[in-house]
Coordinates of C-alpha atoms in Angstrom, one line a residue:
X218 CA -56.5 5.1 80.8
X219 CA -56.0 2.5 83.5
X220 CA -55.6 3.5 87.1
X221 CA -54.7 1.6 90.2
X222 CA -57.6 0.8 92.5
X223 CA -57.6 3.1 95.4
X224 CA -55.4 1.8 98.3
X225 CA -53.5 -0.6 96.1
X226 CA -49.9 -0.4 94.8
X227 CA -49.0 2.1 97.6
X228 CA -45.6 0.6 98.3
X229 CA -44.6 1.0 94.6
X230 CA -46.2 4.4 94.2
X231 CA -44.6 5.8 97.3
X232 CA -41.1 4.7 96.0
X233 CA -41.8 6.5 92.7
X234 CA -43.0 9.6 94.5
X235 CA -39.9 9.7 96.7
X236 CA -37.6 9.4 93.7
X237 CA -39.4 12.2 91.9
X238 CA -38.4 14.6 94.7
X239 CA -34.9 13.3 95.2
X240 CA -32.6 15.3 93.0
X241 CA -29.5 13.4 94.2
X242 CA -30.9 10.3 92.6
X243 CA -30.3 9.3 88.9
X244 CA -32.7 11.1 86.6
X245 CA -34.1 7.8 85.1
X246 CA -36.2 5.3 86.9
X247 CA -36.7 1.9 85.1
X248 CA -39.8 0.1 86.2
X249 CA -39.4 -3.5 85.0
X250 CA -41.6 -6.6 85.3
X251 CA -43.0 -9.5 83.4
X252 CA -46.2 -9.0 81.3
X253 CA -49.4 -8.4 83.2
X254 CA -47.8 -7.2 86.4
X255 CA -49.5 -3.8 86.2
X256 CA -46.6 -1.6 84.8
X257 CA -48.9 0.5 82.6
X258 CA -51.5 1.0 85.2
X259 CA -48.9 2.2 87.7
X260 CA -47.4 4.5 85.0
X261 CA -50.8 6.1 84.2
X262 CA -51.6 6.4 87.9
X263 CA -48.4 8.3 88.7
X264 CA -48.8 10.4 85.5
X265 CA -52.2 11.6 86.8
X266 CA -50.7 12.5 90.2
X267 CA -47.8 14.4 88.6
X268 CA -50.2 16.3 86.4
X269 CA -52.2 17.5 89.4
X270 CA -48.9 18.6 91.0
X271 CA -48.0 20.6 87.8
X272 CA -45.0 18.4 87.1
X273 CA -46.2 17.5 83.7
X274 CA -46.7 13.8 84.1
X275 CA -46.8 13.5 80.4
X276 CA -46.9 9.9 79.3
X277 CA -46.2 8.3 75.9
X278 CA -47.1 4.6 75.5
X279 CA -45.6 2.6 72.7
X280 CA -47.7 0.0 70.9
X281 CA -46.2 -3.0 69.2
X282 CA -49.0 -3.2 66.6
X283 CA -48.7 0.4 65.4
X284 CA -44.9 0.5 65.4
X285 CA -44.8 4.2 66.4
X286 CA -41.8 6.2 65.1
X287 CA -39.7 7.5 68.0
X288 CA -39.8 11.0 66.4
X289 CA -43.5 11.1 67.5
X290 CA -42.4 10.4 71.1
X291 CA -40.0 13.3 71.2
X292 CA -42.4 15.7 69.3
X293 CA -45.0 14.9 71.9
X294 CA -42.6 15.6 74.8
X295 CA -41.4 18.8 73.1
X296 CA -44.9 20.1 72.7
X297 CA -45.7 19.4 76.3
X298 CA -42.5 21.0 77.5
X299 CA -43.3 24.1 75.5
X300 CA -46.9 24.2 76.7
X301 CA -45.9 24.0 80.4
X302 CA -42.5 25.8 80.7
X303 CA -41.8 29.3 79.2
X304 CA -38.0 28.7 79.2
X305 CA -38.4 25.6 77.0
X306 CA -41.0 27.3 74.9
X307 CA -38.7 30.3 74.1
X308 CA -35.9 28.0 73.1
X309 CA -38.1 25.8 70.9
X310 CA -39.7 28.9 69.2
X311 CA -36.3 30.4 68.5
X312 CA -35.1 27.1 66.9
X313 CA -38.3 27.0 64.7
X314 CA -37.7 30.6 63.6
X315 CA -34.4 29.6 62.2
X316 CA -35.8 26.6 60.3
X317 CA -39.5 26.1 60.5
X318 CA -39.5 22.8 58.5
X319 CA -37.1 21.1 60.8
X320 CA -39.8 20.0 63.2
X321 CA -41.6 18.1 60.5
X322 CA -38.6 16.7 58.6
X323 CA -36.0 16.1 61.3
X324 CA -34.9 12.6 62.4
X325 CA -35.9 11.3 65.8
X326 CA -32.4 12.0 67.0
X327 CA -32.5 15.6 65.8
X328 CA -35.9 16.1 67.4
X329 CA -34.6 14.7 70.7
X330 CA -31.6 17.0 70.7
X331 CA -33.0 20.2 69.3
X332 CA -36.5 20.2 70.9
X333 CA -36.0 18.2 74.1
X334 CA -32.4 17.9 75.4
X335 CA -31.2 21.3 74.2
X336 CA -34.1 23.3 75.8
X337 CA -33.7 21.4 79.1
X338 CA -29.9 22.0 79.1
X339 CA -30.4 25.7 78.4
X340 CA -33.0 25.9 81.2
X341 CA -30.6 24.3 83.6
X342 CA -27.7 26.7 82.6
X343 CA -29.9 29.8 83.1
X344 CA -30.9 28.7 86.6
X345 CA -34.5 29.6 85.9
X346 CA -36.5 30.3 89.0
X347 CA -38.8 27.3 89.0
X348 CA -39.4 25.5 92.3
X349 CA -38.1 22.0 92.5
X350 CA -41.6 20.6 92.9
X351 CA -42.5 22.0 89.5
X352 CA -39.6 20.3 87.5
X353 CA -40.9 18.0 84.8
X354 CA -41.3 14.2 85.0
X355 CA -41.8 12.5 81.7
X356 CA -43.0 8.9 81.3
X357 CA -42.3 6.3 78.5
X358 CA -44.6 3.3 78.9
X359 CA -44.0 -0.1 77.3
X360 CA -40.6 0.7 75.9
X361 CA -40.3 -3.0 74.9
X362 CA -43.1 -2.4 72.3
X363 CA -41.0 0.2 70.6
X364 CA -39.8 -1.0 67.2
X365 CA -43.1 -2.7 66.4
X366 CA -42.9 -6.3 65.2
X367 CA -39.2 -5.8 64.5
X368 CA -38.6 -5.7 68.2
X369 CA -35.0 -5.3 69.4
X370 CA -33.7 -5.4 65.9
X371 CA -35.6 -2.4 64.7
X372 CA -33.5 0.8 64.1
X373 CA -36.2 2.9 65.8
X374 CA -35.7 1.0 69.0
X375 CA -32.0 1.3 68.9
X376 CA -32.4 5.1 68.4
X377 CA -34.7 5.4 71.4
X378 CA -32.3 3.4 73.6
X379 CA -29.4 5.8 72.5
X380 CA -31.6 8.8 73.4
X381 CA -32.3 7.3 76.8
X382 CA -28.6 6.8 77.5
X383 CA -28.1 10.5 76.6
X384 CA -30.9 11.5 79.0
X385 CA -28.7 10.5 81.9
X386 CA -26.3 13.4 81.0
X387 CA -29.1 15.9 81.7
X388 CA -29.7 17.6 85.1
X389 CA -31.1 15.3 87.8
X390 CA -34.0 17.8 88.0
X391 CA -35.3 16.4 84.7
X392 CA -36.8 13.0 85.5
X393 CA -37.7 10.2 83.1
X394 CA -39.7 7.1 84.1
X395 CA -39.6 4.1 81.8
X396 CA -41.6 0.9 82.1
X397 CA -40.8 -2.2 80.1
X398 CA -40.5 -6.0 80.1
X399 CA -37.1 -7.5 80.9
X400 CA -35.5 -7.7 77.4
X401 CA -31.8 -8.0 76.6
X402 CA -31.2 -4.9 74.6
X403 CA -33.1 -2.7 77.1
X404 CA -31.2 -4.3 80.0
X405 CA -27.9 -3.7 78.3
X406 CA -28.6 0.0 77.8
X407 CA -29.5 0.4 81.5
X408 CA -26.5 -1.7 82.6
X409 CA -24.2 1.1 81.2
X410 CA -26.4 4.0 82.2
X411 CA -27.0 5.4 85.7
X412 CA -30.6 4.8 86.7
X413 CA -32.8 3.7 89.6
X414 CA -34.5 0.3 89.1
X415 CA -37.9 -0.7 90.5
X416 CA -38.8 -4.3 90.1
X417 CA -42.3 -5.6 90.3
X418 CA -41.9 -9.2 91.5
X419 CA -44.2 -12.0 90.2
X420 CA -44.3 -15.7 90.6
X421 CA -42.0 -16.9 93.4
X422 CA -40.7 -13.3 93.7
X423 CA -44.0 -11.7 94.3
X424 CA -44.0 -9.4 97.4
X425 CA -46.5 -9.6 100.2
X426 CA -47.7 -6.1 99.3
X427 CA -48.4 -7.1 95.7
X428 CA -50.4 -10.2 96.9
X429 CA -52.4 -8.0 99.2
X430 CA -53.1 -5.6 96.4
X431 CA -54.3 -8.4 94.2
X432 CA -56.5 -9.7 97.0
X433 CA -58.0 -6.3 97.5
X434 CA -58.7 -6.0 93.7
X435 CA -60.3 -9.5 93.7
X436 CA -62.5 -8.6 96.7
X437 CA -63.5 -5.4 95.0
X438 CA -64.5 -7.2 91.7
X439 CA -66.5 -9.8 93.6
X440 CA -68.3 -7.1 95.5
X441 CA -69.3 -5.5 92.2
X442 CA -70.4 -8.8 90.8
X443 CA -72.6 -9.5 93.8
X444 CA -74.2 -6.0 93.6
X445 CA -75.1 -6.6 90.0
X446 CA -76.5 -10.1 90.7
X447 CA -78.9 -9.9 93.7
X448 CA -79.5 -13.7 93.6
X449 CA -75.9 -14.3 94.8
X450 CA -75.2 -14.5 98.6
X451 CA -73.8 -11.3 100.0
X452 CA -70.6 -13.0 101.0
X453 CA -70.1 -14.9 97.7
X454 CA -67.8 -16.6 96.9
X455 CA -66.1 -16.6 100.3
X456 CA -62.7 -16.0 101.7
X457 CA -61.3 -19.4 100.7
X458 CA -62.0 -18.7 97.1
X459 CA -60.5 -15.2 97.3
X460 CA -57.4 -16.5 98.9
X461 CA -57.1 -19.3 96.3
X462 CA -57.4 -16.9 93.4
X463 CA -54.9 -14.5 95.0
X464 CA -52.4 -17.3 95.3
X465 CA -53.0 -18.4 91.7
X466 CA -52.5 -14.9 90.3
X467 CA -48.9 -14.9 91.6
X468 CA -48.6 -11.2 91.3
X469 CA -50.0 -11.0 87.7
X470 CA -52.8 -8.5 87.7
X471 CA -53.9 -9.3 84.2
X472 CA -54.4 -12.9 85.4
X473 CA -56.8 -11.8 88.1
X474 CA -58.6 -9.3 85.8
X475 CA -59.1 -11.9 83.1
X476 CA -60.3 -14.5 85.6
X477 CA -62.8 -12.1 87.1
X478 CA -64.0 -11.0 83.7
X479 CA -64.7 -14.6 82.8
X480 CA -66.6 -15.2 86.0
X481 CA -68.5 -11.9 85.6
X482 CA -70.1 -13.0 82.3
X483 CA -71.9 -16.0 84.0
X484 CA -71.6 -15.5 87.8
X485 CA -71.7 -18.7 89.7
X486 CA -69.6 -21.6 91.0
X487 CA -69.3 -23.4 87.6
X488 CA -67.0 -20.7 86.2
X489 CA -65.1 -20.4 89.4
X490 CA -64.5 -24.1 89.3
X491 CA -63.1 -23.7 85.7
X492 CA -60.6 -21.1 87.0
X493 CA -59.7 -23.0 90.2
X494 CA -59.2 -26.3 88.4
X495 CA -56.1 -28.1 89.6
X496 CA -54.6 -28.3 86.1
X497 CA -54.3 -24.5 85.6
X498 CA -50.8 -23.3 86.5
X499 CA -50.5 -20.4 88.9
X500 CA -49.8 -17.0 87.2
X501 CA -49.7 -18.6 83.7
X502 CA -51.7 -16.0 81.7
X503 CA -51.5 -18.1 78.5
X504 CA -52.9 -21.1 80.2
X505 CA -55.8 -19.0 81.5
X506 CA -56.5 -17.6 78.0
X507 CA -56.5 -21.1 76.6
X508 CA -58.9 -22.2 79.3
X509 CA -61.2 -19.2 78.7
X510 CA -61.3 -19.8 74.9
X511 CA -61.7 -23.6 75.2
X512 CA -64.7 -23.3 77.6
X513 CA -66.3 -20.5 75.7
X514 CA -66.1 -22.1 72.3
X515 CA -66.8 -25.7 73.3
X516 CA -70.2 -25.7 71.7
X517 CA -69.3 -23.8 68.5
X518 CA -69.9 -25.3 65.0
X519 CA -67.2 -25.3 62.4
X520 CA -68.3 -22.1 60.8
X521 CA -68.2 -20.3 64.2
X522 CA -64.6 -21.4 64.6
X523 CA -63.8 -20.1 61.1
X524 CA -65.4 -16.8 61.9
X525 CA -63.3 -16.5 65.1
X526 CA -60.1 -17.1 63.3
X527 CA -61.0 -14.6 60.5
X528 CA -62.0 -11.9 63.0
X529 CA -59.1 -12.2 65.5
X530 CA -56.5 -12.7 62.8
X531 CA -57.6 -9.6 61.0
X532 CA -57.7 -7.5 64.2
X533 CA -54.2 -8.6 65.2
X534 CA -52.6 -7.9 61.8
X535 CA -54.7 -5.0 60.4
X536 CA -55.6 -1.5 61.6
X537 CA -59.0 -1.5 60.1
X538 CA -62.0 -3.7 60.9
X539 CA -64.0 -2.5 57.9
X540 CA -62.7 -5.3 55.7
X541 CA -64.7 -7.8 57.9
X542 CA -68.0 -6.0 57.6
X543 CA -69.3 -8.8 55.2
X544 CA -69.4 -11.1 58.2
X545 CA -72.9 -11.5 59.6
X546 CA -73.5 -9.2 62.5
X547 CA -74.8 -12.1 64.7
X548 CA -71.5 -14.0 64.1
X549 CA -69.5 -10.9 65.1
X550 CA -71.6 -10.3 68.2
X551 CA -71.2 -14.0 69.3
X552 CA -67.4 -13.8 69.0
X553 CA -67.3 -10.5 70.8
X554 CA -69.4 -12.0 73.6
X555 CA -67.1 -15.0 73.9
X556 CA -64.0 -12.7 73.9
X557 CA -65.4 -10.3 76.5
X558 CA -63.0 -11.5 79.3
X559 CA -60.0 -10.4 77.2
X560 CA -61.5 -7.3 75.4
X561 CA -60.9 -3.7 76.5
X562 CA -63.9 -1.7 77.6
X563 CA -65.4 0.7 75.0
X564 CA -66.8 0.6 71.5
X565 CA -63.5 -0.2 69.8
X566 CA -62.6 -3.8 69.2
X567 CA -59.3 -4.2 70.9
X568 CA -57.7 -6.5 73.4
X569 CA -57.2 -5.5 77.0
X570 CA -53.6 -6.5 77.2
X571 CA -50.7 -7.2 74.8
X572 CA -50.2 -10.6 76.5
X573 CA -53.3 -11.9 74.7
X574 CA -51.9 -10.9 71.3
X575 CA -48.7 -12.7 72.3
X576 CA -50.7 -15.7 73.2
X577 CA -52.4 -15.8 69.8

C-alpha cells in the first residue's frame, strides 16, 4: 500500500490525528480533493498509524473496475470490529447464533445495521471500559469509485451514502474517515450530514505546505535516480529544475510521480526537456500522460500501435490478462516498458492511478 514519504503531508496528517482524539467533533471526516492529490496515500498512511495505536485503522478501498458490492465493505468492517473488540464480537456472535445464514445472505443495509451499527450502539450503551485512545477509526478510501462504472446512478452507491448518513447518528467515539473526489451526490450527502471536511488544495488553491511536500518528494526521487546512475552529476538536475517541476505539479502528486517515472527510465536532460516543455499545462495529468505516450511510441510501427490498443483495452475492460497470451512476449514486454511511467510496481499488470484509466 502507498505511504507518504517521511516528513511530508505533516500538516494534513496532524489535522487528522487531532480529529481522531477530539470526541466533541463530528464522527465523520471527509477528505476531498481532485484526482492525483494523494488522498489514498494519506489514507493508507494514517491507517498504518492507527493500527500501531490499536485503534483499528481498518481501511477499505473501492475500485471502479471491480464494482465491489457495499456488503463486502460492511462485512470487512464487521470482521475487524469482532477481531479487535470483545463487546462487538459478543454482539455479532449472538446475532449469528439466531440466524447463521444472515451474514452471507443479507443485504448491504442489513449487514451495516446488524453487524456494524448495532454492535457499536450496544457498546456505547453499556459504557464498556475501553480507553478513549482505543476507540475504533474506520477508513473508506475512494468512495467516488463505489458503484463501479455506474457511478452515482448505481444503487450500491446510493446505499453506501445512506449508510454514511446514518453513521453520523452513532457516538462521536466511533470515527469514520472517507476520501473521495468532489462529486455531486457525495457532496449532497455531506451537505445534510454533520462532518468535518479536510480539503487538499490543488492548482491555484494549492497550499504552501503541499508545494513543499511535492518539492521534497521530487528531490528524493532525483537523489535516487542519481544514486542509480553514477554518470550523472551529484547535484543533477539542479534547484531550478526542481523548482520548475514543483510549480508545474500544482499540488498533484501523481503528476510529479509520473514525470519522475518518465525521467527515471532514461535519465538525462532530454526527458527533462520533454516534461518542462512550455506547451505542457501545469498540473494537467492527462496532458502529461499524452506527452509520455506520444514520446514513447513515436518510433512504433503500425503493428506495435495495434498491440498497444489491444493490450490496454483488454486490461481496462477485463479482469483477466490470460486472453492476451497469444500476443508475442516481445510485443508485450515492449508495451510494458513503454508504459512503465504509469504502471504500478509489482508483477501484476495494473496502472498506478485511476486517472490514467480515466485518460484512456
